[in-house]
CSV table of C-alpha atoms in Angstrom, one decimal:
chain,number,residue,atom,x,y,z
A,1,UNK,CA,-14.2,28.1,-6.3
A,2,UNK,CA,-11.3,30.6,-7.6
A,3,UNK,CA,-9.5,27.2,-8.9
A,4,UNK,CA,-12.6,25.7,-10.7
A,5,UNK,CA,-13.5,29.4,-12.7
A,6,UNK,CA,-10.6,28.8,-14.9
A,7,UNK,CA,-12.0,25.3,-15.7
A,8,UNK,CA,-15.9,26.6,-16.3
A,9,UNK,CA,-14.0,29.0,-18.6
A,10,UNK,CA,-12.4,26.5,-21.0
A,11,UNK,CA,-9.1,26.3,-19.3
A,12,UNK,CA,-8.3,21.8,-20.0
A,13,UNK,CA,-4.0,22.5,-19.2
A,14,UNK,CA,-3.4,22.1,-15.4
A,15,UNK,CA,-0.6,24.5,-15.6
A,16,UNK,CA,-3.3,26.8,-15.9
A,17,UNK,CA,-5.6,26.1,-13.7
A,18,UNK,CA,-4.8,28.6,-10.1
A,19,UNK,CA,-6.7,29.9,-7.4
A,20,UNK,CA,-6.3,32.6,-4.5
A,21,UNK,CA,-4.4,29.3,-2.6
A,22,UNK,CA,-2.2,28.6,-5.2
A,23,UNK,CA,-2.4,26.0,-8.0
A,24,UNK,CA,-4.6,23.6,-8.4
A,25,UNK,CA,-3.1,20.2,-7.0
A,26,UNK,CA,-6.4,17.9,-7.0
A,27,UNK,CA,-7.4,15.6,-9.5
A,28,UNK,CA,-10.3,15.5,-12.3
A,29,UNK,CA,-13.3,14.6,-9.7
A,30,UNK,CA,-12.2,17.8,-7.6
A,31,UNK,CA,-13.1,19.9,-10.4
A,32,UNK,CA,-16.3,18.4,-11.6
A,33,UNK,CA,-17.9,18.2,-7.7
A,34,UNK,CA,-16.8,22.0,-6.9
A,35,UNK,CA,-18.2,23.0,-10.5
A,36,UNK,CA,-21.3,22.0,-9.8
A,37,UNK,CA,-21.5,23.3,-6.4
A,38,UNK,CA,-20.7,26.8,-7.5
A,39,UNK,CA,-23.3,26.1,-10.1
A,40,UNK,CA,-26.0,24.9,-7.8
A,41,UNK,CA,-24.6,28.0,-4.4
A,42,UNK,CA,-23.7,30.4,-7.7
A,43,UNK,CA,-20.7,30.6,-5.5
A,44,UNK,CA,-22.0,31.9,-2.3
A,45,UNK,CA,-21.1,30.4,1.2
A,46,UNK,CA,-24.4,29.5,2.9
A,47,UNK,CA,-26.4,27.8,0.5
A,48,UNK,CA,-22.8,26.1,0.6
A,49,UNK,CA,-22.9,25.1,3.9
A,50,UNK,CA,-26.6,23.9,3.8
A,51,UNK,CA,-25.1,21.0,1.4
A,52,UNK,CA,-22.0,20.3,3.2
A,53,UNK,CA,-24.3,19.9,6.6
A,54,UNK,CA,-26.4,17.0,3.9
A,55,UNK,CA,-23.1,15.6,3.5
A,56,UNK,CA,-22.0,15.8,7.0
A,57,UNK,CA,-25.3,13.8,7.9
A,58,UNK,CA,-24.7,11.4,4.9
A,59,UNK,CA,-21.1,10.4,5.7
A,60,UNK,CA,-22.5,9.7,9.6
A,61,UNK,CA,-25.1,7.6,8.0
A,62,UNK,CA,-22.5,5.6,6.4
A,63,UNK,CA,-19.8,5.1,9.6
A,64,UNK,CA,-22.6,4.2,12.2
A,65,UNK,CA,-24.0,1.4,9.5
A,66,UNK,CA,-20.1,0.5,9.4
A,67,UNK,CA,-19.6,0.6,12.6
A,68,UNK,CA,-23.7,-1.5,13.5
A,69,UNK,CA,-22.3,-3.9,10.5
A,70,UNK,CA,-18.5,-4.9,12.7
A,71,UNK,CA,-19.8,-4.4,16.5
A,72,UNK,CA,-16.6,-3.5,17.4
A,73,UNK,CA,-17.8,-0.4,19.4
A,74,UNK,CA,-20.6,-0.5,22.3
A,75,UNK,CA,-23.9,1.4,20.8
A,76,UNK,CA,-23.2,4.4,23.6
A,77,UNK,CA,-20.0,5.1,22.2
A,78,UNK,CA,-21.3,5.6,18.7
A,79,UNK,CA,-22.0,9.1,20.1
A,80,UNK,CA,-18.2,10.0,20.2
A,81,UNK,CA,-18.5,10.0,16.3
A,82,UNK,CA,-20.7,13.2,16.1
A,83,UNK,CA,-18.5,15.0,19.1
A,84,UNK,CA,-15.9,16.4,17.3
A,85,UNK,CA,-15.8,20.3,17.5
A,86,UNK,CA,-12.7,20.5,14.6
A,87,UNK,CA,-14.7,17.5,12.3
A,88,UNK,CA,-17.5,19.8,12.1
A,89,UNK,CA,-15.8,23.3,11.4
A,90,UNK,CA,-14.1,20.6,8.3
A,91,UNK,CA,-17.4,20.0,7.3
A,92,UNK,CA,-19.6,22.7,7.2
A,93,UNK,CA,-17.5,26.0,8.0
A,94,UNK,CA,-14.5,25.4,5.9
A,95,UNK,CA,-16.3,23.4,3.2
A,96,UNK,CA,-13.0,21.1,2.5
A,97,UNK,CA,-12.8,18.8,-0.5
A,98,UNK,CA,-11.6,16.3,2.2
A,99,UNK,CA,-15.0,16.1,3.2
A,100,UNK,CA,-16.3,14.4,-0.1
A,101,UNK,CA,-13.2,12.2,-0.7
A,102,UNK,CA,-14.1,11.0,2.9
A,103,UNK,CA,-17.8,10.3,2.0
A,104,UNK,CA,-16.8,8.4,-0.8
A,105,UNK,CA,-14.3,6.6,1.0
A,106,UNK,CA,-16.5,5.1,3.6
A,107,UNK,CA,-19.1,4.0,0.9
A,108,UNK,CA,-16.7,2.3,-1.0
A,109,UNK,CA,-15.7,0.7,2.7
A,110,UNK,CA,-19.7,-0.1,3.0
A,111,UNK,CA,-19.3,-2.2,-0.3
A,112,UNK,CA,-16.3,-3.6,0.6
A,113,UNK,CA,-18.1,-5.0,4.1
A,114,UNK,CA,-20.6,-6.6,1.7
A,115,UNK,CA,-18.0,-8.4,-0.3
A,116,UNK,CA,-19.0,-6.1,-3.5
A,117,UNK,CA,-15.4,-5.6,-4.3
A,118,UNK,CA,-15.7,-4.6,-7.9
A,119,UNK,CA,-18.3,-1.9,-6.8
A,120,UNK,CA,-16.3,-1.2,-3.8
A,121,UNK,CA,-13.2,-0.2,-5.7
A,122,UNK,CA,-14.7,1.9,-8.4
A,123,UNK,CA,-16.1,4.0,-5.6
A,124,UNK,CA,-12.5,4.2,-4.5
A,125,UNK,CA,-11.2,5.5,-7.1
A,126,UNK,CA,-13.6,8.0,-7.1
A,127,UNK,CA,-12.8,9.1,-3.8
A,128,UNK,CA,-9.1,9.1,-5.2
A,129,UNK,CA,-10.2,11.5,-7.6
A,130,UNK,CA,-11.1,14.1,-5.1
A,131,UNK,CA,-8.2,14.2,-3.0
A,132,UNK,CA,-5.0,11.9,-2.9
A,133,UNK,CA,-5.1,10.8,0.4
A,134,UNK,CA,-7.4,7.9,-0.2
A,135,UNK,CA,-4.5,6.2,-1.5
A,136,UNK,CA,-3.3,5.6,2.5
A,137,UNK,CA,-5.6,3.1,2.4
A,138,UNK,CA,-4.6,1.3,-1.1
A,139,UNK,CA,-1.7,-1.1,0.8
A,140,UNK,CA,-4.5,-2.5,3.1
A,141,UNK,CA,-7.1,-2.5,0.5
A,142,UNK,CA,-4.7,-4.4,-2.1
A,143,UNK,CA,-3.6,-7.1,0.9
A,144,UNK,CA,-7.5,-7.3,1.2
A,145,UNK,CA,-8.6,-7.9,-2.6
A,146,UNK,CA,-5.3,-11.0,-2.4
A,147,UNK,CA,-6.9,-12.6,0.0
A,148,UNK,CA,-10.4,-12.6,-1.0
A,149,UNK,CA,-10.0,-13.1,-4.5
A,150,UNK,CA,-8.3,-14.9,-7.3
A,151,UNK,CA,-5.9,-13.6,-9.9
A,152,UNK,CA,-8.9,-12.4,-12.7
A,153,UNK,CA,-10.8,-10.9,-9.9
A,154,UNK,CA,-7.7,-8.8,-8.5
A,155,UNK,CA,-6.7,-7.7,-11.9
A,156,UNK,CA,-10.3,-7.2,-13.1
A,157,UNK,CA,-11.1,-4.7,-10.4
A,158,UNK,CA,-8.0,-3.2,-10.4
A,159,UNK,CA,-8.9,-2.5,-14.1
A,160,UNK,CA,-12.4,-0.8,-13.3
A,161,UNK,CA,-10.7,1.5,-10.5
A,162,UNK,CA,-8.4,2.4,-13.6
A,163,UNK,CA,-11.3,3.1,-15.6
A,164,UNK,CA,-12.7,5.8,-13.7
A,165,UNK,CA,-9.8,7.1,-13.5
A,166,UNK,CA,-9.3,7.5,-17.1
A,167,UNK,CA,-12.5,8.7,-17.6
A,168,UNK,CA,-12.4,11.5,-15.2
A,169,UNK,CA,-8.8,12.6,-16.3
A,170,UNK,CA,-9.9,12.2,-20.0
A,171,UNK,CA,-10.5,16.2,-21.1
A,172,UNK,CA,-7.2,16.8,-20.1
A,173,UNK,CA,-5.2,13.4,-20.4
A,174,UNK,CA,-6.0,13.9,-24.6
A,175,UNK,CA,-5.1,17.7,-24.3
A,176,UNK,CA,-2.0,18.3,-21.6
A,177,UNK,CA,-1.8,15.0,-20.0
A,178,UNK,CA,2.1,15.2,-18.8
A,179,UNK,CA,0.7,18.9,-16.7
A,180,UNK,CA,-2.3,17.3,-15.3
A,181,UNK,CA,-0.6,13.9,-14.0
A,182,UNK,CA,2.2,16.2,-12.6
A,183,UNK,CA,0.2,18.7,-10.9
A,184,UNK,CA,-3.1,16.0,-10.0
A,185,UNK,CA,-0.9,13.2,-8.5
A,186,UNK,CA,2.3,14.7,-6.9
A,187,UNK,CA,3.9,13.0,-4.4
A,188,UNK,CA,6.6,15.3,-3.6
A,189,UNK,CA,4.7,18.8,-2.4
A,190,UNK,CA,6.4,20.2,0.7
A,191,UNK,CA,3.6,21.6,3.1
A,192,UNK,CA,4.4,24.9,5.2
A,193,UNK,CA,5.6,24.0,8.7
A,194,UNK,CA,3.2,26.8,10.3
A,195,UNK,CA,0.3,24.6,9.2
A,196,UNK,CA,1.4,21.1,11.0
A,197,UNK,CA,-0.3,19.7,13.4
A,198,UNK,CA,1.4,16.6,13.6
A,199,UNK,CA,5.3,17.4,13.3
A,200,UNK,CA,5.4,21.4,14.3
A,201,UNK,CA,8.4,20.2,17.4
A,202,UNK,CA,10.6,19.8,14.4
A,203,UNK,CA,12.4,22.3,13.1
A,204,UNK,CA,11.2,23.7,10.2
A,205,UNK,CA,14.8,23.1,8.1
A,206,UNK,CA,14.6,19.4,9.1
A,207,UNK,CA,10.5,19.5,8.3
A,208,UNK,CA,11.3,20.3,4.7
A,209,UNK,CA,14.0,19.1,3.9
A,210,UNK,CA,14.6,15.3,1.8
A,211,UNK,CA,16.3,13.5,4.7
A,212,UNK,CA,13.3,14.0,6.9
A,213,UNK,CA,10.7,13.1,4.4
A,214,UNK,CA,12.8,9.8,3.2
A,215,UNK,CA,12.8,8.9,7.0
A,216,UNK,CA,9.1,8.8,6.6
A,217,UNK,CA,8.7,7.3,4.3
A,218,UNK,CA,10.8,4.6,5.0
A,219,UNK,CA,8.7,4.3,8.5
A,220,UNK,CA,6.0,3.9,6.6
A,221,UNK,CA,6.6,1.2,4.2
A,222,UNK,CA,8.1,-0.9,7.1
A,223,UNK,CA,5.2,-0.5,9.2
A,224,UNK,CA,3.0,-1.9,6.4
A,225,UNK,CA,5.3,-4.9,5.5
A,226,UNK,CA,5.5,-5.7,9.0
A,227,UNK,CA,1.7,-5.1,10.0
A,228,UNK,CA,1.1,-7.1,6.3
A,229,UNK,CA,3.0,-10.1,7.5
A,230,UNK,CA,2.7,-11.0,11.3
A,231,UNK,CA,-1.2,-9.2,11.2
A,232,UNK,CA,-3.1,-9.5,8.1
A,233,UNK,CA,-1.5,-12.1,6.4
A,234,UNK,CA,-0.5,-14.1,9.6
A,235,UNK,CA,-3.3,-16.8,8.5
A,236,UNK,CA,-1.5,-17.3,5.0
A,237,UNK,CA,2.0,-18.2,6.7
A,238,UNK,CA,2.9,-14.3,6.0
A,239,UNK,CA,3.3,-11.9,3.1
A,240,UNK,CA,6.0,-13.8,1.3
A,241,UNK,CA,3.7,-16.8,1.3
A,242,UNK,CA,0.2,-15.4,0.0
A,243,UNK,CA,2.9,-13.3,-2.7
A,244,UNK,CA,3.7,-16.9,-3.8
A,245,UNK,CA,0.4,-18.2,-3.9
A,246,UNK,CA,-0.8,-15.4,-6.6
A,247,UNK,CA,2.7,-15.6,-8.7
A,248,UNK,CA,1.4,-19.4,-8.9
A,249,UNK,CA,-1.9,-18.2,-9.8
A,250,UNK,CA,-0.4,-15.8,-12.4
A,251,UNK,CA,1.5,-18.3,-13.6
A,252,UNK,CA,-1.6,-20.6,-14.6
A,253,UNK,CA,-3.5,-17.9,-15.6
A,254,UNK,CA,-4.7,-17.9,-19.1
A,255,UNK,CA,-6.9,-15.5,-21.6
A,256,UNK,CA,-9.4,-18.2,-22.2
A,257,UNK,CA,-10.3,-18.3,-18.3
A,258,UNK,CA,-9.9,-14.6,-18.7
A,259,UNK,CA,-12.8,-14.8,-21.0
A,260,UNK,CA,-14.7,-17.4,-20.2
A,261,UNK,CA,-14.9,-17.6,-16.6
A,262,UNK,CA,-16.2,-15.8,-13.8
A,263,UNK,CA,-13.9,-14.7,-10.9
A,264,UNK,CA,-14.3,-16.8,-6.9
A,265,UNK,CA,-13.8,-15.3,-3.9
A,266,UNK,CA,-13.3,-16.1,-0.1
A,267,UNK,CA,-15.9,-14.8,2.5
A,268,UNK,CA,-13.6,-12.6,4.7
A,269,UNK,CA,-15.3,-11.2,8.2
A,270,UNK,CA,-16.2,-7.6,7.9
A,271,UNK,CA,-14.4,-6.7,11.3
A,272,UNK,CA,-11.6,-7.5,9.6
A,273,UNK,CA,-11.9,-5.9,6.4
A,274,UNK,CA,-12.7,-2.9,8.2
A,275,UNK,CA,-9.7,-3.3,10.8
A,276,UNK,CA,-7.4,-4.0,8.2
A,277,UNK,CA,-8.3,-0.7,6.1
A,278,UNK,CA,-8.8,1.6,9.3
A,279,UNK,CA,-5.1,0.7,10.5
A,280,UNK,CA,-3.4,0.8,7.0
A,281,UNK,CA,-4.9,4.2,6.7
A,282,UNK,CA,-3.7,5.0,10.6
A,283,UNK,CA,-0.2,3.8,9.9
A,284,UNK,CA,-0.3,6.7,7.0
A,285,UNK,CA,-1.3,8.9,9.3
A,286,UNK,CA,1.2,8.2,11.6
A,287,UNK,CA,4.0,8.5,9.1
A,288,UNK,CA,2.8,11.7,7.4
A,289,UNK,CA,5.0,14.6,7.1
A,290,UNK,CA,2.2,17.2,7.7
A,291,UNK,CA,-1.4,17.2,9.3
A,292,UNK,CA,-3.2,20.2,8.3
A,293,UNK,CA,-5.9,20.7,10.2
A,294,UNK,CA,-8.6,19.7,7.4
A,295,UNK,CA,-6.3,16.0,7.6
A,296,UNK,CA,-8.2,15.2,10.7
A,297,UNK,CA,-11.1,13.8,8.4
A,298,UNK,CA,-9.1,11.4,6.9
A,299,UNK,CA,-8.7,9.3,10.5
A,300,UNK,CA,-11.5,10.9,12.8
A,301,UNK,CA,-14.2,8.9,12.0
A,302,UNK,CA,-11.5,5.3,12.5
A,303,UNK,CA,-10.6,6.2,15.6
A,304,UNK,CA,-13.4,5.1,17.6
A,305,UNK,CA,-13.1,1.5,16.1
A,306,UNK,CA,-9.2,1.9,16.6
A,307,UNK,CA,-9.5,2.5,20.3
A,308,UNK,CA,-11.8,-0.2,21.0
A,309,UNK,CA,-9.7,-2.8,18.8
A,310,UNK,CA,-6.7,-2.3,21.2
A,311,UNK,CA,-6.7,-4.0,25.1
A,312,UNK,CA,-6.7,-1.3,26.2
A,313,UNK,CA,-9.6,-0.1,29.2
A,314,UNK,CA,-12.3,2.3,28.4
A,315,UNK,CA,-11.3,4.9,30.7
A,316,UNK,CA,-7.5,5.1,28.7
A,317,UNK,CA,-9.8,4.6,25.4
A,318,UNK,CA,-11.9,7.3,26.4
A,319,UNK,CA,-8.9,9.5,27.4
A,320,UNK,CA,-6.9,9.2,24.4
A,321,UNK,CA,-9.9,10.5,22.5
A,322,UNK,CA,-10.3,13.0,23.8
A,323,UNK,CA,-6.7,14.1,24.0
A,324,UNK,CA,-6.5,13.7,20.2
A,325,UNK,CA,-9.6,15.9,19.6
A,326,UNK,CA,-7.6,18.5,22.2
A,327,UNK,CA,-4.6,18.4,19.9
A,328,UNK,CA,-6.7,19.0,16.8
A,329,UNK,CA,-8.4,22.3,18.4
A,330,UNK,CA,-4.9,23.6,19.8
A,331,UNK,CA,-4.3,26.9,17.1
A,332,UNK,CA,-2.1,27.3,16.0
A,333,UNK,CA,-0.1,24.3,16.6
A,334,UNK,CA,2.5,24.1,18.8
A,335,UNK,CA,5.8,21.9,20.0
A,336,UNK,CA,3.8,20.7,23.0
A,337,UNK,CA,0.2,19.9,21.0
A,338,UNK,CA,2.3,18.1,18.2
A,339,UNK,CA,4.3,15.9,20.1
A,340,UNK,CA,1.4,14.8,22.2
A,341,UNK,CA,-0.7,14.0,19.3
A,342,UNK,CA,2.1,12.1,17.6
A,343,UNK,CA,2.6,10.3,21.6
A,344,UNK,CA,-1.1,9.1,21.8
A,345,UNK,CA,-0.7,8.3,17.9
A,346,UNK,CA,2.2,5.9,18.4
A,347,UNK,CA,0.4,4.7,22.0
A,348,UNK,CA,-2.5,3.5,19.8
A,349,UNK,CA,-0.5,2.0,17.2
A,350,UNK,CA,0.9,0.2,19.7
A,351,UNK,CA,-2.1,-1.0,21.2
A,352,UNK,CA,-3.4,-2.1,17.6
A,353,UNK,CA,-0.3,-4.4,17.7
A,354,UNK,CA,-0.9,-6.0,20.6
A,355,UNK,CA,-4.5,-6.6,19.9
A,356,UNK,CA,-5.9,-10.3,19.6
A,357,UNK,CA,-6.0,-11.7,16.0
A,358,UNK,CA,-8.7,-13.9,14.4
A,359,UNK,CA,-9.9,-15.9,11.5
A,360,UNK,CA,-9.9,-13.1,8.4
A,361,UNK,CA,-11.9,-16.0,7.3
A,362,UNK,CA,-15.8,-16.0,7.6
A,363,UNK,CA,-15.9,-19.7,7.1
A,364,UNK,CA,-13.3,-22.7,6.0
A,365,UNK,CA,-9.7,-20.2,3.8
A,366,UNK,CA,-10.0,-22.8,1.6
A,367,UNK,CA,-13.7,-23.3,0.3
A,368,UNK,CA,-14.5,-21.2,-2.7
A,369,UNK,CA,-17.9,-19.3,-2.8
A,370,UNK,CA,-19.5,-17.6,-5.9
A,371,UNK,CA,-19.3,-13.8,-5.3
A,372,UNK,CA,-23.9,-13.7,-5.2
A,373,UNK,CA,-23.5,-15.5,-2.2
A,374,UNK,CA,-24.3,-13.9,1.4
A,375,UNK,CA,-22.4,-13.2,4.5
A,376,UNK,CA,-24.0,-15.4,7.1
């Protein structure tokens, strides 16, 4: 609330814009959502909460019709989503932006399930204007869009996501725009080692320092190429190969189809747009530097689906949930809580590797079907 006043006031340069937490360090749709809730609480805490616990409800709504749409999960174990004790102090104690960037990503994953890609990615990039973190799941998301449409409809909705985002940033993009992409989108804050929940065995001068956060990122990227070629593009030949087949799309590509022609897409299964998106994000979480405790929004409500995508039996599935919801309540954090979470976080990646593949394909790779029609 502290970092929205300055905003209400007048104040369009990011620079500016500070709280009792520091600077502000989210983008445009941060400012608009928590200026209208301290409109609509006039700033007080419970009315605050009241909303959040409609949100909290909302967001549920949204991953059990995921999770009903993909039947990855047996119905009883739909109940482990609503048993987390740290998911709901997120939610309705803390009041966490987190919370709304979730919502919004897991409607634009709804859309996406229905094939509604165009839809589904402006919703993205809303959810990307709340908090950053959405942008774990862009990788998985862009391998996704390559395989399900052609060149125009890549680049169209690619465009729309853009739009929203330009939009959004405008008041301050046409006043201080070089202080608001700096301070909205920066990729290179160092979190405080006191707060990790992930990495807290580490010392703090490694935790901070360059070395340490090149190493993960490094992890990262090679986790996703790998993933990208032997997983989700295993059906194409590999990730070299469907690259190929777009650069020869590109290459044929021209502004009189642009205009006058709609885009085509391929009918991919919905347990495997939602696997893919669910373990791109998971691989980010693996790889991140920090985990602050709010963080455990941005994977809780995947991790369900993840356990019950590996081979692995219930009772281990069961177990390592429960172990990652223990990790997440330990506070503060400490050497022994971190390195188990990041232990059952590599076990599950592991498992997630292992796991049978199938047809990303809902019928024949290489029919073409007009984006109206249905899933069977």
């Amino acid at each position: 609330m502290s970092q929205v006043t300055g905003f209400l006031e007048g104040e369009r340069d990011y620079g500016n814009l500070k709280g009792d937490t520091g600077p502000l360090v989210y983008p445009a749709g941060f400012l608009y959502i928590y200026s209208a809730l301290q409109h609509v609480t006039r700033g007080q805490v419970y009315p605050a909460q009241i909303l959040f616990g409609l949100l909290y409800i909302v967001n549920l709504a949204i991953v059990l019709s995921i999770y009903v749409k993909t039947s990855v999960v047996p119905w009883w174990a739909l109940s482990l989503l609503a048993l987390s004790k740290r998911v709901h102090s997120i939610f309705v104690l803390r009041l966490f932006n987190d919370c709304f960037a979730t919502t919004f990503l897991h409607a634009a994953l709804f859309f996406l399930l229905k094939q509604k890609w165009h839809l589904g990615l402006i919703i993205f990039s809303a959810a990307v204007s709340v908090k950053m973190n959405v942008l774990l799941y862009a990788p998985a998301l862009l391998i996704l869009m390559l395989q399900a449409m052609d060149v125009f409809g890549v680049i169209s909705a690619l465009a729309g996501a853009a739009l929203v985002q330009i939009l959004l940033g405008l008041p301050f993009l046409l006043t201080h725009p070089v202080a608001y992409l700096s301070k909205a989108f920066n990729l290179g804050r160092v979190f405080i080692h006191f707060w990790s929940v992930n990495f807290k065995f580490v010392p703090e001068p490694t935790f901070i320092s360059r070395e340490f956060a090149v190493a993960l990122l490094v992890a990262h990227l090679g986790l996703l190429t790998v993933f990208a070629h032997y997983r989700w593009c295993r059906h194409e030949g590999g990730l070299p190969s469907l690259l190929r087949l777009k650069i020869a799309e590109l290459s044929s590509f021209s502004m009189t189809r642009f205009y006058c022609t709609s885009s085509t897409t391929k009918l991919l299964r919905t347990e495997y747009i939602a696997t893919t998106m669910f373990v791109g994000n998971f691989i980010g979480i693996v790889c991140a530097r920090s985990l602050h405790y709010q963080f455990y929004s941005w994977y809780f409500y995947s991790l369900p689906y993840l356990l019950w995508k590996t081979p692995f039996p219930t009772l281990l599935r069961l177990t390592l949930f429960v172990v990652v919801e223990l990790c997440w309540n330990v506070y503060p954090s400490n050497v022994y809580s971190s390195l188990l979470l990041l232990v059952v976080h590599l076990v599950v990646l592991g498992g997630l590797w292992t796991a049978s593949l199938g047809n990303p394909y809902a019928d024949d790779p290489n029919s073409r079907l007009t984006a109206k029609k249905k899933q069977p």
